[in-house]
Short mmCIF file of C-alpha atoms and ligand atoms in Angstrom, two decimals:
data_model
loop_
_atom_site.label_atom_id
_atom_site.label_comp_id
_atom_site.label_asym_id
_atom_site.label_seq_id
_atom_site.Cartn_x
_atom_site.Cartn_y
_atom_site.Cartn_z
CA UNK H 14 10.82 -23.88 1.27
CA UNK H 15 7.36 -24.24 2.84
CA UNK H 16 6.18 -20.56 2.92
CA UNK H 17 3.55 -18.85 5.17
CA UNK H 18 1.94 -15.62 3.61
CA UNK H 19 0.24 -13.02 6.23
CA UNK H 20 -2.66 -11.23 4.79
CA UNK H 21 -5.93 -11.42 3.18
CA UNK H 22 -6.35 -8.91 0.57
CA UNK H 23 -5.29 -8.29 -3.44
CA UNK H 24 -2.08 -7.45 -2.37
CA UNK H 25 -1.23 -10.72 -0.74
CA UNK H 26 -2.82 -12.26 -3.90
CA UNK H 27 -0.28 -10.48 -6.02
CA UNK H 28 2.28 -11.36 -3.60
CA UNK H 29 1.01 -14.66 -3.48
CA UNK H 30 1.07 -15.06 -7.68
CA UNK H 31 4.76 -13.98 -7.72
CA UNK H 32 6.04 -16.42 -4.46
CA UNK H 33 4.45 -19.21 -6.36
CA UNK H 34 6.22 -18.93 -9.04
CA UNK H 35 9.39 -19.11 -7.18
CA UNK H 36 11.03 -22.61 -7.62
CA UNK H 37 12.03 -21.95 -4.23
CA UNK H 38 8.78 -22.51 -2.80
CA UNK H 39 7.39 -26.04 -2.33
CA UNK H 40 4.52 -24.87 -0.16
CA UNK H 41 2.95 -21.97 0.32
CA UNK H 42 0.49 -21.15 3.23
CA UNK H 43 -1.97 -18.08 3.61
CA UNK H 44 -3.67 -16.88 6.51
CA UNK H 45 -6.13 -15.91 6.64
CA UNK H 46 -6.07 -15.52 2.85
CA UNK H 47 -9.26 -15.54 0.56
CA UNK H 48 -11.13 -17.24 -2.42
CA UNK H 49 -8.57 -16.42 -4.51
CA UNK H 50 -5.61 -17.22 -2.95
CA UNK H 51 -7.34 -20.61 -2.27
CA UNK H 52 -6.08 -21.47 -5.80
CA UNK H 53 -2.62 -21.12 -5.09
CA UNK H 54 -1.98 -21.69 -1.51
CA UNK H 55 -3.91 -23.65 1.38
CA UNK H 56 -5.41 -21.00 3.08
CA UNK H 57 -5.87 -21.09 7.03
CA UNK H 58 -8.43 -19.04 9.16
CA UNK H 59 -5.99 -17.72 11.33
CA UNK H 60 -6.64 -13.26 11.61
CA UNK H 61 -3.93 -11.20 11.16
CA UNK H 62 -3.18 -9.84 14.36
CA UNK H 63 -3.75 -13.43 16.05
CA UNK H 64 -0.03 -13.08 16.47
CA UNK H 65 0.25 -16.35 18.90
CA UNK H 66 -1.88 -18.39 16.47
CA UNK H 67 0.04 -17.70 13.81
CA UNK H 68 3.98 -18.55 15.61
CA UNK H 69 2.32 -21.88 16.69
CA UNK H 70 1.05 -22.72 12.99
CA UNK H 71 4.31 -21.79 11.30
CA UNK H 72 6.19 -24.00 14.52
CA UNK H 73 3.69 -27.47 13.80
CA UNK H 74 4.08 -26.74 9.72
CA UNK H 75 7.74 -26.22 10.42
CA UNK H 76 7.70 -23.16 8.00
CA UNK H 77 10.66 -21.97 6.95
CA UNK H 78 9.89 -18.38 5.60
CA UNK H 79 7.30 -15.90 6.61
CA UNK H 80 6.25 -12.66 4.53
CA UNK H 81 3.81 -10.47 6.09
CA UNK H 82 1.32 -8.27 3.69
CA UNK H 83 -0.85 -5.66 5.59
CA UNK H 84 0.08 -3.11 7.82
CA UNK H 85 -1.68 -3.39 10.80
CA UNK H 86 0.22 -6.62 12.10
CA UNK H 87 3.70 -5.25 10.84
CA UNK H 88 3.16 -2.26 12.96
CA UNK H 89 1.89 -4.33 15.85
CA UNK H 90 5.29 -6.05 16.03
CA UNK H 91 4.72 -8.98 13.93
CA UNK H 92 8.08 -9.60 12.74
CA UNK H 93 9.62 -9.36 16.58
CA UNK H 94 7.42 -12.19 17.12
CA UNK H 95 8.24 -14.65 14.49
CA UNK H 96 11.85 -13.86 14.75
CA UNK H 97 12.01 -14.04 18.36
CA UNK H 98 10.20 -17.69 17.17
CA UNK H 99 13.28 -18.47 15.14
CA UNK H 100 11.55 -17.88 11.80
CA UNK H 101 12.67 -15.73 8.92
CA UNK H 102 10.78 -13.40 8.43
CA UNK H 103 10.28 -10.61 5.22
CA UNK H 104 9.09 -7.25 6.93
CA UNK H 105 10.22 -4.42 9.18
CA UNK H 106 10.48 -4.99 12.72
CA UNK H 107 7.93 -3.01 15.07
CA UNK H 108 10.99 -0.13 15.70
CA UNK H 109 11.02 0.47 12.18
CA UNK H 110 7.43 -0.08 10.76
CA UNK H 111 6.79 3.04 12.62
CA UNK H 112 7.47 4.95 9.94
CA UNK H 113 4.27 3.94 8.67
CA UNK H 114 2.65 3.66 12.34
CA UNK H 115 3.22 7.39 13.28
CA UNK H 116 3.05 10.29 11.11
CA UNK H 117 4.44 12.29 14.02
CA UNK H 118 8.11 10.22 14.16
CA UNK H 119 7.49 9.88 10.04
CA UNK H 120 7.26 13.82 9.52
CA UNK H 121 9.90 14.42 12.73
CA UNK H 122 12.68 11.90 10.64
CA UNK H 123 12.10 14.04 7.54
CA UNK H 124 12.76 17.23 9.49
CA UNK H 125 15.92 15.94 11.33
CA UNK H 126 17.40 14.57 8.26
CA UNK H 127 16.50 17.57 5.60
CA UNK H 128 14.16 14.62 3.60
CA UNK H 129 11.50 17.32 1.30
CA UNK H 130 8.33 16.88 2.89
CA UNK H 131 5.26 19.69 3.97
CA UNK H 132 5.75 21.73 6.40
CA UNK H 133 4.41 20.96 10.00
CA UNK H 134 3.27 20.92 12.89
CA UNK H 135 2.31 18.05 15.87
CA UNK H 136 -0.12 18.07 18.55
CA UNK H 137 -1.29 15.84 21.09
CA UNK H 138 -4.07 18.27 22.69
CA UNK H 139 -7.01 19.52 20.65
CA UNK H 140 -7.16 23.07 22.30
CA UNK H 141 -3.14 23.98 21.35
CA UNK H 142 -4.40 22.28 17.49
CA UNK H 143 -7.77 24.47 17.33
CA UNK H 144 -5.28 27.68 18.65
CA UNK H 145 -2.66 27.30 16.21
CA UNK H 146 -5.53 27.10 13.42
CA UNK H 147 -6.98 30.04 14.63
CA UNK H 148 -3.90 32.30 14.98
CA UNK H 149 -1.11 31.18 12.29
CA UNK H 150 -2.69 28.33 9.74
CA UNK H 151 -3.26 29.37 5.91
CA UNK H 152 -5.81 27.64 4.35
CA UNK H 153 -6.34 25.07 2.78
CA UNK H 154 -4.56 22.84 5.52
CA UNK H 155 -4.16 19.59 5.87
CA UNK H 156 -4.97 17.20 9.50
CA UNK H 157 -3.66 14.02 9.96
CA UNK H 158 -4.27 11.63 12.61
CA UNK H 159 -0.64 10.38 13.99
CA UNK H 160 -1.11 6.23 13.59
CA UNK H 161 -3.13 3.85 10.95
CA UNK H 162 -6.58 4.59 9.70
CA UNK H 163 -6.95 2.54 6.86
CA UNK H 164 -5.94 4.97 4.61
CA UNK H 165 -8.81 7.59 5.55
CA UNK H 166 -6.98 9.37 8.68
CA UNK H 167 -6.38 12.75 6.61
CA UNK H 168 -8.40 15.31 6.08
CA UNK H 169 -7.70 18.09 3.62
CA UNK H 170 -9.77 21.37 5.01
CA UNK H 171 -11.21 24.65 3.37
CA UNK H 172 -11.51 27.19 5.60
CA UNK H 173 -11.11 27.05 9.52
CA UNK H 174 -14.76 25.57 10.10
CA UNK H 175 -13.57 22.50 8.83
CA UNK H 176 -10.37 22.41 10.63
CA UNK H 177 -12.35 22.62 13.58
CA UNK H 178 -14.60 20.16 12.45
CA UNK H 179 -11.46 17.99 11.48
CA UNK H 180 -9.81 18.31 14.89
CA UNK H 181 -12.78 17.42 16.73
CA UNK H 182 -13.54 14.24 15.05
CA UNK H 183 -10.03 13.48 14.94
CA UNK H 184 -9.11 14.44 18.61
CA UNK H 185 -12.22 14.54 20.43
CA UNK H 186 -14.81 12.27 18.76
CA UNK H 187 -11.57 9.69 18.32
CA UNK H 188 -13.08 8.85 14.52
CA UNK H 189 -10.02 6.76 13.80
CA UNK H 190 -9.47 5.60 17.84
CA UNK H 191 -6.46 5.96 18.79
CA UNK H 192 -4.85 6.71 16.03
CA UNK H 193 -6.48 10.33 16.73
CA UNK H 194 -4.65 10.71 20.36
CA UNK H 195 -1.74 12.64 18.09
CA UNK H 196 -2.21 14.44 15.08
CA UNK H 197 0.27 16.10 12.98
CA UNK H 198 -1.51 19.49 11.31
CA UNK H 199 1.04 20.22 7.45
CA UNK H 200 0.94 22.56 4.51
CA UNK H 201 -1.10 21.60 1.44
CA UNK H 202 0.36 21.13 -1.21
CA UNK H 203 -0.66 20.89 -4.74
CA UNK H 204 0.75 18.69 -8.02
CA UNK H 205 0.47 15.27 -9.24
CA UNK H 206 0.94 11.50 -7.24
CA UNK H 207 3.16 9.15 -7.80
CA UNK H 208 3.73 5.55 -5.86
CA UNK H 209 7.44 4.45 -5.65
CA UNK H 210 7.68 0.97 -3.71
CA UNK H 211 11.02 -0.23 -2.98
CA UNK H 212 13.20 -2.78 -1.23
CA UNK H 213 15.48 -1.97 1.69
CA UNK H 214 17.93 -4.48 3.39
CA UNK H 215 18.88 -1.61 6.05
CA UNK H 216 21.43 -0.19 4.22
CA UNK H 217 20.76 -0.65 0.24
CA UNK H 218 17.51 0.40 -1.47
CA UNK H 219 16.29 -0.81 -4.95
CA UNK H 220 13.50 1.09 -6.70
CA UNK H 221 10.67 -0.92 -8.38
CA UNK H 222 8.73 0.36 -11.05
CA UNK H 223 6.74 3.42 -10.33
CA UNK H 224 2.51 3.77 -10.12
CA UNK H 225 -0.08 5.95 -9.62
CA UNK H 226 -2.86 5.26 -7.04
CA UNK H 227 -6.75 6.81 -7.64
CA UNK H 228 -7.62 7.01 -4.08
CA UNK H 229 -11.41 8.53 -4.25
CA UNK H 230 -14.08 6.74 -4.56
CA UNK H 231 -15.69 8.14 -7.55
CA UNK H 232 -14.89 9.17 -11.30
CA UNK H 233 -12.99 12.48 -11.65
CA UNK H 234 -11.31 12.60 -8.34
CA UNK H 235 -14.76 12.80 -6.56
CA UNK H 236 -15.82 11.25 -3.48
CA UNK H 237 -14.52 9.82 -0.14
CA UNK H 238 -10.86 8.54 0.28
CA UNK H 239 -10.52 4.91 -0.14
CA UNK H 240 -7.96 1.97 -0.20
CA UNK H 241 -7.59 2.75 -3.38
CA UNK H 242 -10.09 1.97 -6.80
CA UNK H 243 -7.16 1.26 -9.12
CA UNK H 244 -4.31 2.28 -11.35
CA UNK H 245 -1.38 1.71 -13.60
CA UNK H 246 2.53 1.41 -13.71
CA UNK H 247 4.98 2.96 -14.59
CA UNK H 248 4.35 6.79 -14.02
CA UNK H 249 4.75 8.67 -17.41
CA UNK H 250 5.49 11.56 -14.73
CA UNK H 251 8.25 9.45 -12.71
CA UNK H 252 10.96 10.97 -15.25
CA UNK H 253 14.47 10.35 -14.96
CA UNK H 254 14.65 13.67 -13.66
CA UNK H 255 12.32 13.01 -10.63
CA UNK H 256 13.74 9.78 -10.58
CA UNK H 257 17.42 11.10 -10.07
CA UNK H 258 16.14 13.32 -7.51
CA UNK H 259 14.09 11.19 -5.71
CA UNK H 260 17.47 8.66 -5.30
CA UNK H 261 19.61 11.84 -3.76
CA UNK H 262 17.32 13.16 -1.53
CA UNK H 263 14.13 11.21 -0.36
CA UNK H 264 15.26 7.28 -0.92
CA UNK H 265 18.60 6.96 0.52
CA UNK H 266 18.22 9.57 2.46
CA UNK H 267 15.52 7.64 3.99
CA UNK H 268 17.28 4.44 4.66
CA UNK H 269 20.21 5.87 6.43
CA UNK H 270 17.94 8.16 8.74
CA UNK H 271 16.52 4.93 9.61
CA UNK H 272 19.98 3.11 10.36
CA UNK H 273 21.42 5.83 12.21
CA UNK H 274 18.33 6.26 13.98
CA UNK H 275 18.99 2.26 15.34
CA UNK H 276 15.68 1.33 13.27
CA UNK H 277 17.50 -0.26 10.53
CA UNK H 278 14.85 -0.72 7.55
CA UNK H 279 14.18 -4.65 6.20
CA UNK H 280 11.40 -4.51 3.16
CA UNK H 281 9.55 -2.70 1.30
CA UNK H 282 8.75 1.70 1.74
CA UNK H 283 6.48 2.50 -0.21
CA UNK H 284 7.30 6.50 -0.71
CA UNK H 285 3.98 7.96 -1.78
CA UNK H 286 5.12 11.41 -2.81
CA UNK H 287 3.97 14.47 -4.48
CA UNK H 288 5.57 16.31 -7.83
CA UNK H 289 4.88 19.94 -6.36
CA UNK H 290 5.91 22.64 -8.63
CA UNK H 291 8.96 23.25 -6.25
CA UNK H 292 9.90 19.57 -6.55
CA UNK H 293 9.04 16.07 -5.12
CA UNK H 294 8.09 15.72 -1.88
CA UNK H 295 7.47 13.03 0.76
CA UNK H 296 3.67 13.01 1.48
CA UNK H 297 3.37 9.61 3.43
CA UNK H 298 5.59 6.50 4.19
CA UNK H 299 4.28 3.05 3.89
CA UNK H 300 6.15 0.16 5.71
CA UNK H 301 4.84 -2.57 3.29
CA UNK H 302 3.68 -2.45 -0.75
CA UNK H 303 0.57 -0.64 -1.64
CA UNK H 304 -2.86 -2.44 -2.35
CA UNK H 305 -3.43 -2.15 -5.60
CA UNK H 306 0.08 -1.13 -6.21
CA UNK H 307 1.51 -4.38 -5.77
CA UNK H 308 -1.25 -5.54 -8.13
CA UNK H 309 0.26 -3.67 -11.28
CA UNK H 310 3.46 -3.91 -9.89
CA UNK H 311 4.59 -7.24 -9.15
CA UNK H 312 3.09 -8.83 -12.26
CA UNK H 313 6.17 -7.13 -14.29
CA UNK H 314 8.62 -8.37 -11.35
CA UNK H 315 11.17 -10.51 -13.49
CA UNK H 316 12.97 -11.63 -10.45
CA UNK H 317 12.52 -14.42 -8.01
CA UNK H 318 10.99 -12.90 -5.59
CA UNK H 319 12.12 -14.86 -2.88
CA UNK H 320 15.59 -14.20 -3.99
CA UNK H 321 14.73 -10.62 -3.47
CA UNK H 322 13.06 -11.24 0.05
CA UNK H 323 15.92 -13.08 1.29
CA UNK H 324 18.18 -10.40 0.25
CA UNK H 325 16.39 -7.74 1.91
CA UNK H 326 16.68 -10.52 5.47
CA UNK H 327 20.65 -10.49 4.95
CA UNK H 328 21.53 -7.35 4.02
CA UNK H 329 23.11 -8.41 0.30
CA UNK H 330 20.38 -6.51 -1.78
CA UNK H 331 23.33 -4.49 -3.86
CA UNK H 332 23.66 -8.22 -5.27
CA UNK H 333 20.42 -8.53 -6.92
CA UNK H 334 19.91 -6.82 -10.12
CA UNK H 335 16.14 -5.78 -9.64
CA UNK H 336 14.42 -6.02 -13.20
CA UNK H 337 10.55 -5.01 -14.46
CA UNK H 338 9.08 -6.04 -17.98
CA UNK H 339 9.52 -3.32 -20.22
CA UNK H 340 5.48 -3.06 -20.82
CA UNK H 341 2.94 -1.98 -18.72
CA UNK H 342 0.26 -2.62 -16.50
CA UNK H 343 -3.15 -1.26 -15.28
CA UNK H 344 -5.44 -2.45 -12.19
CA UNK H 345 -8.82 -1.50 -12.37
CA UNK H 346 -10.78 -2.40 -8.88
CA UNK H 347 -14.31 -3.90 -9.00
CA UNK H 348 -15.84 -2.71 -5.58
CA UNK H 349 -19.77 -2.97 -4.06
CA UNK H 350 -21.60 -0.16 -4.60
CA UNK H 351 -21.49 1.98 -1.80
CA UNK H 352 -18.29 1.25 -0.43
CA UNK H 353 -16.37 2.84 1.06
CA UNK H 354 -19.00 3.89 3.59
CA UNK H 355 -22.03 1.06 3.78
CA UNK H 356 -22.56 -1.83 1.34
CA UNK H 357 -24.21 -5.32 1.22
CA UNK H 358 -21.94 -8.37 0.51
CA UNK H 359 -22.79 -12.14 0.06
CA UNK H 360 -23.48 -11.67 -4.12
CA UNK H 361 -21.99 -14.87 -6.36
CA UNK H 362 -19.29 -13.71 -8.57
CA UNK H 363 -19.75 -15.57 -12.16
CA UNK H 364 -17.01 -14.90 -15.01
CA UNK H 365 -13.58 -15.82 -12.77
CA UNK H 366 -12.67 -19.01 -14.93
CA UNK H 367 -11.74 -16.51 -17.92
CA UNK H 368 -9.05 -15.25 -16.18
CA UNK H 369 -7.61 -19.11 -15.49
CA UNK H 370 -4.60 -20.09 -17.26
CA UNK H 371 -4.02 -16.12 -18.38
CA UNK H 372 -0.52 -14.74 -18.04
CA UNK H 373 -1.41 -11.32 -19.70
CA UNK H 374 -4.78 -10.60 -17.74
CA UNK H 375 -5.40 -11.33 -13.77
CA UNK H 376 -8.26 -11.07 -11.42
CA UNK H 377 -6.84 -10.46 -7.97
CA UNK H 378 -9.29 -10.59 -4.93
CA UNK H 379 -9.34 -8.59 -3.13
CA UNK H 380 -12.97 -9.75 -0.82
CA UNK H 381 -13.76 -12.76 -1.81
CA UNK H 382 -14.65 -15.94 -0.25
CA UNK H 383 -16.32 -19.37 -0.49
CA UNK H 384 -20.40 -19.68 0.81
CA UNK H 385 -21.56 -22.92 2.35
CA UNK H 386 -22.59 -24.07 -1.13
CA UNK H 387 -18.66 -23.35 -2.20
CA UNK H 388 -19.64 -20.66 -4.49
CA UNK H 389 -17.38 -17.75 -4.40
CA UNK H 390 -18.99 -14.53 -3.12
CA UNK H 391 -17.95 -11.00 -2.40
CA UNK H 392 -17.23 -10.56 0.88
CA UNK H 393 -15.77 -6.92 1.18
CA UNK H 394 -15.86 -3.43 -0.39
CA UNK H 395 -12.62 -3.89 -2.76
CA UNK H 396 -13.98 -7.25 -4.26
CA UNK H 397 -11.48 -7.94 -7.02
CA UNK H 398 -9.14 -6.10 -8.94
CA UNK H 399 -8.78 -6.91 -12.88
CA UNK H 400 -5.36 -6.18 -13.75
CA UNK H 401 -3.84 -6.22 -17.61
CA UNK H 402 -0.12 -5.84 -19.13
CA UNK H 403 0.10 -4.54 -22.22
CA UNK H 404 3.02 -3.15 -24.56
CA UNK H 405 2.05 0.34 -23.31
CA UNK H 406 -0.08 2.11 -20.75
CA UNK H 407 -3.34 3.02 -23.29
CA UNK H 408 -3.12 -0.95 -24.71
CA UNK H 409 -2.70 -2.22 -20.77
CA UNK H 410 -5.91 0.34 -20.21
CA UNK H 411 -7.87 -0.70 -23.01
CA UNK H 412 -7.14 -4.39 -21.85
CA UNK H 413 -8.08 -4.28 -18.55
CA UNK H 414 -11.71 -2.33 -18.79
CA UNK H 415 -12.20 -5.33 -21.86
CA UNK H 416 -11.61 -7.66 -19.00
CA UNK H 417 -13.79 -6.09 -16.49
CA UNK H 418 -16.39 -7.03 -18.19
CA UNK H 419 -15.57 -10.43 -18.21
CA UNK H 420 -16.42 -10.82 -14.01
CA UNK H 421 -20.11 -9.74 -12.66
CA UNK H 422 -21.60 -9.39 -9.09
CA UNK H 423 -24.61 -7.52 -8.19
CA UNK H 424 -23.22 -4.64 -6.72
CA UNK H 425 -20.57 -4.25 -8.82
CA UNK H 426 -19.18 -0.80 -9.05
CA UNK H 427 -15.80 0.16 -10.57
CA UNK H 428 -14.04 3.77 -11.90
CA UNK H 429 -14.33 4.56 -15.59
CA UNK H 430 -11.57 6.87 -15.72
CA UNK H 431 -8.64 4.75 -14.39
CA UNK H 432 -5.38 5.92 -16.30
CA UNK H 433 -6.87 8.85 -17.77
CA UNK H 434 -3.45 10.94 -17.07
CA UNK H 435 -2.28 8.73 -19.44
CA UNK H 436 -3.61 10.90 -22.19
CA UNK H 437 -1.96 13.81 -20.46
CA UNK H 438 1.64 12.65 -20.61
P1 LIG A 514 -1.66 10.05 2.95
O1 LIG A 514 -2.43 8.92 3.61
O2 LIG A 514 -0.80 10.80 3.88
O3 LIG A 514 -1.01 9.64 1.65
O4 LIG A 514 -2.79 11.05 2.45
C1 LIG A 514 -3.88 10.61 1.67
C2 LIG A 514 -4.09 11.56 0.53
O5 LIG A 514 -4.32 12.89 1.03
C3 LIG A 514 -2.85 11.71 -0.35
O6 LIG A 514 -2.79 10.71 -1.31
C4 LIG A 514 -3.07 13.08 -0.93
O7 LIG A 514 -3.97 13.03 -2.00
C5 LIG A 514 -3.71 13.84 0.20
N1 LIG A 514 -2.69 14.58 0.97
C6 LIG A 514 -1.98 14.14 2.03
N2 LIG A 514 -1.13 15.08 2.48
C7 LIG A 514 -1.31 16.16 1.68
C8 LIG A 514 -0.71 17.46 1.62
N3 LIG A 514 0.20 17.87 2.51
N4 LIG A 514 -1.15 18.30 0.65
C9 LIG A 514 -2.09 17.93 -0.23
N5 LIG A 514 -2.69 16.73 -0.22
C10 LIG A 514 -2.31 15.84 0.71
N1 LIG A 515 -2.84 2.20 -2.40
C1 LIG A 515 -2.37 2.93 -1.29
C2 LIG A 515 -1.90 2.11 -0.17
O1 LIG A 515 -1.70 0.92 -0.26
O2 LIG A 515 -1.68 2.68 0.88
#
């Protein structure tokens, strides 16, 4: 199969790794792809959302199979457009990637179909959000801006001075465009994270191995929201008790709202949920795998993973028997200093060739690309991401700091506490 990979970033790296391994796949195209990639697939400078560019590559390559990383193009429709094409494609169609594109429709679902979530409320006018603050919210609260936002759309608030704050950057000052017009105001809640990505065929869901993401920026939980600086898999916390939970009331649950809803589901949801004390909860939907999740998860993927894709196309997932290495892995992400706000790119990255020909330790880029003198440079905020197996979570931890050391870049800037839950488990 000649294979054409949307996407650009760590994840598509990872996703990249694990199609190439597939004796299914005799080519493999990325676009637009980065430095990293480069090794394993031709890469072509095609963006995206360049939605036409990309159907008329994958018609002169005569591609047979398309898998689409990020979200922004799977919410844009993406997938209508290569199928409409005639191409196969592995994602959610534009009616069902919604569940990532609005929090509004995500949070409504949850409601209609009894699926644990926060409580909440929705508003598309910032006077009716600023009264309902002012006359029935308990603080702390927690805004949301309805559509995509790169991850940094909510905003957890104090007292009401920040809601109002929050609503006016969100509603009025349109901070995250139009992902702002809605917003969907919901109860904080408190406990501990966990990352479940899974398959869905439209009917059938299979769980992968669970994670946990460190979304701020600094060490300690301190600092602005990001993509995400790194983390490990499985989930000490992901018992079997959450587990069998989780599969009664949130997964399935999940995939046959979105059948009988006519949005039947084709890939992956990500289910990023909380462990309150009163029980798991949903606290966002993602219509695609996480980035870095897919980083410590897909390295312990024993399956074809193109088997796995295809079965998600054709509805015949309860045929595959979905199977992780029984070890572990951690992901810790090398960004430039400053990010996520303002940093300076352009530095050469010396130390990659130590990772080459490694099937224990593996730098995924995240930012990367080549300069005109074909050295590779950083070329983001998430440069890399150094991910390590190991027989358990503190050996996979100890392995992958070891190896961060191995890569440098001027800027370079990475967490030092990545997996320190561990010790609490
Ligand atoms: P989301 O993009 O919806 O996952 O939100 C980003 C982060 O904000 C989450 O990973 C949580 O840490 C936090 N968060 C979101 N919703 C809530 C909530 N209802 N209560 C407490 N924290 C939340
Ligand atoms: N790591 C969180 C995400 O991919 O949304």
């Amino acid at each position: 199969m000649k294979i054409l990979l949307v996407g650009g970033g760590g994840r598509e790296h990872a996703i990249a790794c694990a199609i190439s391994k597939s004796p299914k796949c005799t080519k493999l195209y990325c676009a637009p792809g980065n430095a990293g990639i480069a090794a394993i697939a031709e890469c072509v400078p095609i963006g995206v959302m360049e939605f036409d560019k990309l159907v008329a590559f994958a018609k002169e390559k005569e591609i047979d199979f398309v898998v689409v990383g990020p979200d922004d193009p799977l919410v844009g429709g993406i997938v209508d457009e290569f199928e409409n094409a005639g191409f196969r494609t592995f994602g959610p169609r534009k009616n069902a990637a919604i569940l990532e594109g609005s929090k509004a429709f995500s949070k409504d679902l949850m409601k209609k179909y009894n699926i644990p979530t926060a409580a909440y409320e929705t508003f598309d006018d910032a006077e009716k959000a600023l009264e309902y603050l002012r006359t029935k919210a308990d603080f702390p609260i927690v805004l949301k801006a309805d559509g995509l936002a790169l991850g940094k759309g909510v905003l957890i608030c104090e007292d009401l001075a920040q809601a109002e704050a929050g609503v006016k950057e969100i509603m009025e000052d349109k901070k995250f465009g139009s992902a702002g017009n809605r917003m969907v105001i919901e109860e904080f809640m408190t406990g501990r994270e966990v990352s479940v990505l899974s398959f869905v065929d439209g009917k059938t869901v299979k769980i992968m191995s669970s994670a946990q993401d460190h979304k701020r920026a600094g060490d300690g939980d301190t600092g602005l929201n990001t993509g995400g600086m790194g983390n490990f898999s499985p989930s000490p916390f992901y018992t079997k008790e959450v587990s069998d939970f989780c599969d009664k009331y949130i997964f399935q649950p999940t995939v046959d709202a979105m059948a009988a809803e006519g949005r039947p589901f084709h890939g992956v949801i990500f289910f990023g949920l909380m462990l309150t004390p009163k029980g798991p909860r949903v606290l966002e939907y993602n219509a695609r795998f996480g980035d870095p999740e897919a980083q410590v998860v897909l390295p312990r993927l024993e399956n074809d993973i193109v088997d796995v894709f295809e079965a998600c196309i054709d509805g015949k997932l309860d045929q595959i028997d979905l199977k992780f290495s029984d070890n572990a892995a951690v992901c810790v992400v090398l960004a430039s200093d400053g990010y996520p706000v303002k940093y300076e790119k352009g530095f050469p990255i010396e130390g990659l060739d130590k990772f080459e020909g490694r099937d224990d330790v593996f730098c995924f880029h995240a930012g990367t690309k080549f300069d005109d003198a074909g050295r590779i440079v950083t070329n983001g905020g998430r440069v890399l991401g150094v991910t390590a197996l190991g027989a358990d979570l503190k050996t996979a931890r100890k392995n992958a700091y070891d190896a961060t050391e191995w890569v440098s870049f001027e800027n370079k800037y990475m967490r030092h506490d990545i997996g320190k839950a561990i010790d609490e488990a």
